[in-house]
Amino acid sequence: MPASRTAIVYNPSKTKREDLARAWAGVSDEAEPEWFETTPEDPGQGPAHAAVEAGCDLVIAAGGDGTVRAVAEGLAGTDVALGIVPRGTGNLLARNLGVPLLSLPAAMRRALTSESRSMDIGWVDLTRERGTERHAFVVMVGFGLDAQMLAETDDDLKSKAGWLAYVAAMGRALSSTSAIEVRLALDDEPAQSVEAHTLLVGNCGAIQGGVTLFPDAQLDDGLLDVLVMSAAGVGDWLETLRTAMWDNGILRLFDRERSATSTESARHAQARQLRVELSEPCAFEIDGEEVGEVTGFAVSVEPGALRVR
């Protein structure tokens, strides 16, 4: 049944309140929801806190991955459920939850009527030259090819072509991403030096195009999944692609118990926390958004910290 009191936090650059209100009216006969608009200065944490203080027991995030992440951060540790009306380019958490991506009314109906479940939330402490800062994430964080691709993506093309704009940026990212020395420590293990051009930490595994980066990832297992990539030549990239699409993709459709396959150029691991030191500053991404350069970061998981529809 619909929540007794609902808030809708929406990003006006991604969707219109009128469209959301029309979808609400088409699927619910409940009282008008509380409305909160995000701003560039406050992408969702403040509105989420305000909704909790107003006594809402469901907060629907209507926008892209940044809006969903910010609202989730504001709801972490409360019993207030998060619903999602995906209106962005990647819509990563919505993809992993099976939320309808193309129909606003269908997504609104799902948010209002589906059961709530617990999911983990990740926290990342970034080290920059100017200091440190802390952020929540619900999908993945990391540096390298993924973050560089986001940095290379043209915003105008993204608004016109959607996620295909990332494809155009991939070639530029490949040419500008090179392996660096990384000091990596998983849980309580001693730090080790590795060569990597990409290091990603995920809470769930699916991204655009039907690709699953973290085959073992589950939203509620209390673990983070780690992918370290060091492919250097055409042969390494072909082997990495084959492993991702065949071993960690098609074969797992027939054997759900099959663990993620690692290679010399793409290694998988799991941990509850990790620490990373970089030999040089690198572009970093949080849930599909590039957030500038970092010199290191620490990641941890907070099991069951978020209720989600």
XYZ file of C-alpha atoms in Angstrom:
309
model
C 0.000 0.000 0.000
C 1.173 3.594 -0.523
C 3.027 5.212 2.343
C 0.906 7.277 4.708
C 2.970 10.370 3.962
C 5.187 10.828 0.927
C 7.725 13.420 -0.189
C 9.007 13.894 -3.730
C 12.498 15.357 -4.071
C 13.023 16.347 -7.687
C 15.812 17.841 -9.759
C 14.296 20.623 -11.908
C 17.065 20.251 -14.494
C 15.971 16.631 -15.119
C 12.192 16.690 -14.756
C 9.232 18.994 -14.244
C 7.058 19.079 -11.151
C 3.971 19.188 -13.414
C 4.939 15.902 -15.073
C 5.572 14.248 -11.723
C 2.268 15.534 -10.329
C 0.441 14.143 -13.363
C 2.057 10.744 -12.882
C 1.227 10.822 -9.163
C -2.418 11.614 -9.850
C -2.605 8.752 -12.333
C -1.466 6.069 -9.903
C -2.438 7.312 -6.423
C -5.541 8.589 -4.697
C -3.572 9.590 -1.625
C -3.185 13.165 -0.389
C -0.848 15.480 -2.271
C 2.806 14.673 -1.489
C 5.293 17.058 0.075
C 7.398 18.688 -2.652
C 11.103 19.511 -2.352
C 13.281 20.925 -5.152
C 17.019 20.315 -5.340
C 19.557 23.031 -6.140
C 23.167 22.962 -7.367
C 24.214 23.825 -3.802
C 22.027 21.114 -2.245
C 21.478 18.193 -4.634
C 19.258 16.252 -2.221
C 20.643 15.742 1.274
C 18.883 18.810 2.723
C 15.487 18.037 1.164
C 15.766 14.441 2.375
C 16.462 15.621 5.928
C 13.528 18.044 5.698
C 11.233 15.236 4.541
C 12.286 13.054 7.466
C 11.673 15.915 9.899
C 8.243 16.471 8.320
C 7.289 12.907 9.249
C 7.347 11.358 5.781
C 7.864 7.598 5.608
C 8.597 7.492 1.867
C 10.838 9.870 -0.083
C 10.807 9.559 -3.878
C 13.951 10.807 -5.619
C 13.105 12.034 -9.131
C 16.242 12.819 -11.125
C 19.537 11.303 -12.151
C 22.145 9.310 -10.269
C 23.382 12.389 -8.398
C 19.914 13.123 -7.030
C 19.352 9.507 -6.012
C 22.747 9.324 -4.293
C 22.223 12.599 -2.396
C 18.737 11.637 -1.209
C 20.002 8.200 -0.171
C 22.760 9.869 1.842
C 20.148 11.993 3.607
C 18.000 8.950 4.421
C 20.820 6.627 5.537
C 20.292 5.317 9.036
C 16.574 6.179 9.133
C 13.514 3.976 8.633
C 12.260 6.219 5.825
C 12.099 4.369 2.504
C 13.639 5.589 -0.741
C 11.656 5.359 -3.974
C 13.158 6.179 -7.363
C 11.702 7.842 -10.445
C 14.723 7.688 -12.795
C 15.077 10.773 -15.005
C 18.817 10.807 -15.673
C 21.262 9.317 -18.157
C 22.735 6.334 -16.325
C 20.031 5.591 -13.720
C 22.394 3.045 -12.192
C 20.627 2.137 -8.934
C 17.272 2.009 -10.731
C 18.766 -0.473 -13.220
C 20.029 -2.694 -10.432
C 16.649 -2.621 -8.670
C 14.626 -3.299 -11.811
C 12.801 0.033 -11.634
C 11.087 0.966 -14.942
C 13.363 3.394 -16.788
C 11.198 4.597 -19.658
C 7.776 5.132 -18.086
C 7.357 7.843 -15.481
C 3.940 6.534 -14.300
C 5.270 2.962 -14.037
C 8.240 4.110 -11.944
C 5.927 6.184 -9.731
C 3.625 3.195 -9.252
C 6.594 0.997 -8.324
C 7.778 3.536 -5.749
C 4.330 3.768 -4.178
C 3.268 0.123 -4.121
C 6.306 -2.158 -3.923
C 7.722 -3.646 -0.745
C 10.619 -1.952 1.042
C 13.868 -3.860 1.467
C 17.104 -3.157 3.277
C 20.252 -2.446 1.279
C 23.811 -1.555 2.157
C 25.243 1.889 1.609
C 28.881 2.724 0.974
C 30.915 5.617 2.360
C 34.022 7.053 0.754
C 36.502 9.447 2.367
C 38.380 11.337 -0.342
C 41.862 12.736 0.143
C 42.551 15.845 -1.907
C 45.350 18.372 -1.889
C 43.029 20.787 -0.061
C 41.879 18.277 2.572
C 39.423 15.406 3.018
C 35.692 15.006 2.444
C 33.118 12.254 2.976
C 30.348 11.052 0.671
C 27.842 8.214 0.547
C 27.385 6.038 -2.536
C 24.887 3.377 -3.538
C 26.386 1.939 -6.740
C 30.140 2.411 -7.199
C 33.146 4.687 -6.790
C 36.638 4.686 -8.223
C 39.310 6.121 -10.485
C 40.697 5.354 -13.920
C 38.973 4.574 -17.191
C 35.441 4.990 -15.824
C 36.131 8.327 -14.132
C 38.194 9.615 -17.055
C 35.390 8.724 -19.458
C 32.992 10.790 -17.362
C 35.459 13.698 -17.318
C 35.778 13.499 -21.128
C 32.000 13.358 -21.763
C 30.534 16.410 -23.477
C 27.567 17.689 -21.443
C 25.730 19.053 -24.503
C 26.073 15.721 -26.309
C 24.983 13.906 -23.145
C 21.772 15.952 -23.001
C 21.011 15.087 -26.628
C 22.279 11.517 -26.997
C 21.951 10.173 -23.455
C 24.290 7.373 -22.409
C 25.620 7.049 -25.981
C 27.626 10.203 -25.241
C 29.767 8.035 -22.967
C 30.693 5.867 -25.957
C 32.035 8.912 -27.767
C 34.143 9.740 -24.711
C 35.529 6.214 -24.313
C 38.180 6.608 -27.033
C 39.515 9.795 -25.468
C 39.540 8.128 -22.054
C 41.454 5.109 -23.353
C 44.160 7.323 -24.825
C 44.522 9.459 -21.688
C 44.377 6.715 -19.032
C 47.636 5.001 -18.071
C 48.615 2.646 -15.266
C 49.978 4.098 -12.028
C 51.332 2.613 -8.816
C 48.644 2.090 -6.176
C 48.944 1.115 -2.522
C 45.879 -1.016 -1.729
C 44.828 -2.487 1.626
C 41.721 -4.695 1.950
C 40.145 -5.020 5.409
C 42.923 -5.676 7.960
C 45.435 -7.024 5.457
C 48.770 -5.239 4.914
C 48.865 -2.756 2.049
C 50.244 -4.033 -1.241
C 51.610 -2.161 -4.255
C 49.855 -2.860 -7.557
C 49.937 -1.345 -11.036
C 46.466 -0.249 -12.138
C 44.861 2.166 -14.544
C 41.371 1.564 -13.084
C 40.174 0.658 -9.592
C 36.451 0.456 -8.905
C 34.576 -0.379 -5.698
C 30.958 -1.450 -6.105
C 27.867 -1.995 -4.000
C 25.963 -3.421 -6.986
C 27.105 -4.588 -10.373
C 25.077 -3.555 -13.442
C 25.801 -0.490 -15.576
C 24.559 0.732 -18.975
C 24.494 -1.523 -22.000
C 23.749 -4.673 -20.010
C 27.327 -4.866 -18.680
C 27.890 -6.268 -15.176
C 31.162 -5.041 -13.688
C 30.769 -6.871 -10.367
C 29.208 -10.318 -10.939
C 29.287 -11.251 -7.225
C 27.797 -7.972 -5.985
C 24.627 -8.015 -3.918
C 22.896 -4.988 -2.438
C 22.470 -6.544 0.993
C 25.473 -8.824 1.594
C 27.454 -6.405 3.782
C 30.377 -6.537 1.337
C 31.955 -4.266 -1.247
C 33.196 -5.654 -4.554
C 36.558 -4.519 -5.901
C 37.799 -4.543 -9.499
C 41.428 -3.733 -10.313
C 42.225 -3.386 -14.016
C 45.679 -3.193 -15.582
C 45.074 -4.117 -19.235
C 47.871 -2.545 -21.279
C 47.607 -3.772 -24.865
C 45.078 -5.017 -27.383
C 45.517 -8.614 -26.223
C 44.875 -7.695 -22.575
C 41.791 -5.675 -23.503
C 40.376 -8.503 -25.609
C 40.946 -10.961 -22.763
C 39.315 -8.557 -20.290
C 36.327 -8.086 -22.595
C 35.967 -11.829 -23.168
C 36.057 -12.519 -19.440
C 33.506 -9.806 -18.676
C 31.054 -10.807 -21.391
C 31.513 -14.611 -21.344
C 32.874 -15.900 -18.021
C 31.258 -13.220 -15.847
C 28.250 -12.682 -18.096
C 26.773 -15.431 -20.248
C 28.103 -18.401 -18.237
C 26.620 -16.986 -15.022
C 23.168 -17.018 -16.626
C 23.388 -20.803 -16.438
C 25.289 -21.063 -13.136
C 24.285 -18.461 -10.560
C 26.702 -19.954 -8.005
C 29.683 -19.298 -10.276
C 32.123 -16.809 -8.701
C 33.578 -13.892 -10.643
C 36.495 -14.896 -12.854
C 39.703 -12.876 -12.482
C 42.563 -12.531 -14.949
C 46.019 -10.965 -14.714
C 44.610 -7.735 -16.139
C 41.240 -7.704 -14.324
C 41.212 -8.888 -10.716
C 38.110 -9.209 -8.524
C 37.947 -9.189 -4.724
C 35.528 -8.492 -1.875
C 36.032 -6.574 1.361
C 34.182 -4.620 4.025
C 36.613 -1.735 3.843
C 39.693 -0.700 1.893
C 42.303 2.038 1.775
C 43.947 3.315 -1.400
C 46.932 5.632 -1.891
C 47.708 6.906 -5.396
C 51.157 7.781 -6.709
C 49.638 10.753 -8.571
C 46.291 12.619 -8.548
C 43.537 10.944 -10.579
C 39.995 11.841 -11.613
C 37.442 10.147 -9.354
C 33.795 9.198 -9.817
C 30.939 8.593 -7.379
C 27.829 6.825 -8.715
C 28.489 7.887 -12.279
C 29.482 11.496 -11.548
C 33.039 12.798 -11.906
C 34.006 14.734 -8.768
C 37.554 15.921 -9.513
C 41.007 14.595 -8.671
C 42.022 12.728 -5.522
C 45.325 11.453 -4.157
C 43.765 8.667 -2.093
C 40.553 7.346 -0.618
C 39.105 5.007 1.996
C 35.875 3.078 1.481
C 33.634 1.255 3.942
C 30.215 -0.375 3.884
C 27.316 0.286 6.272
C 25.165 -2.874 6.085
C 21.407 -2.434 5.828
C 21.585 1.329 6.325
C 18.984 2.215 3.678
C 15.391 1.156 3.084
C 14.559 1.125 -0.626
C 11.461 0.349 -2.695
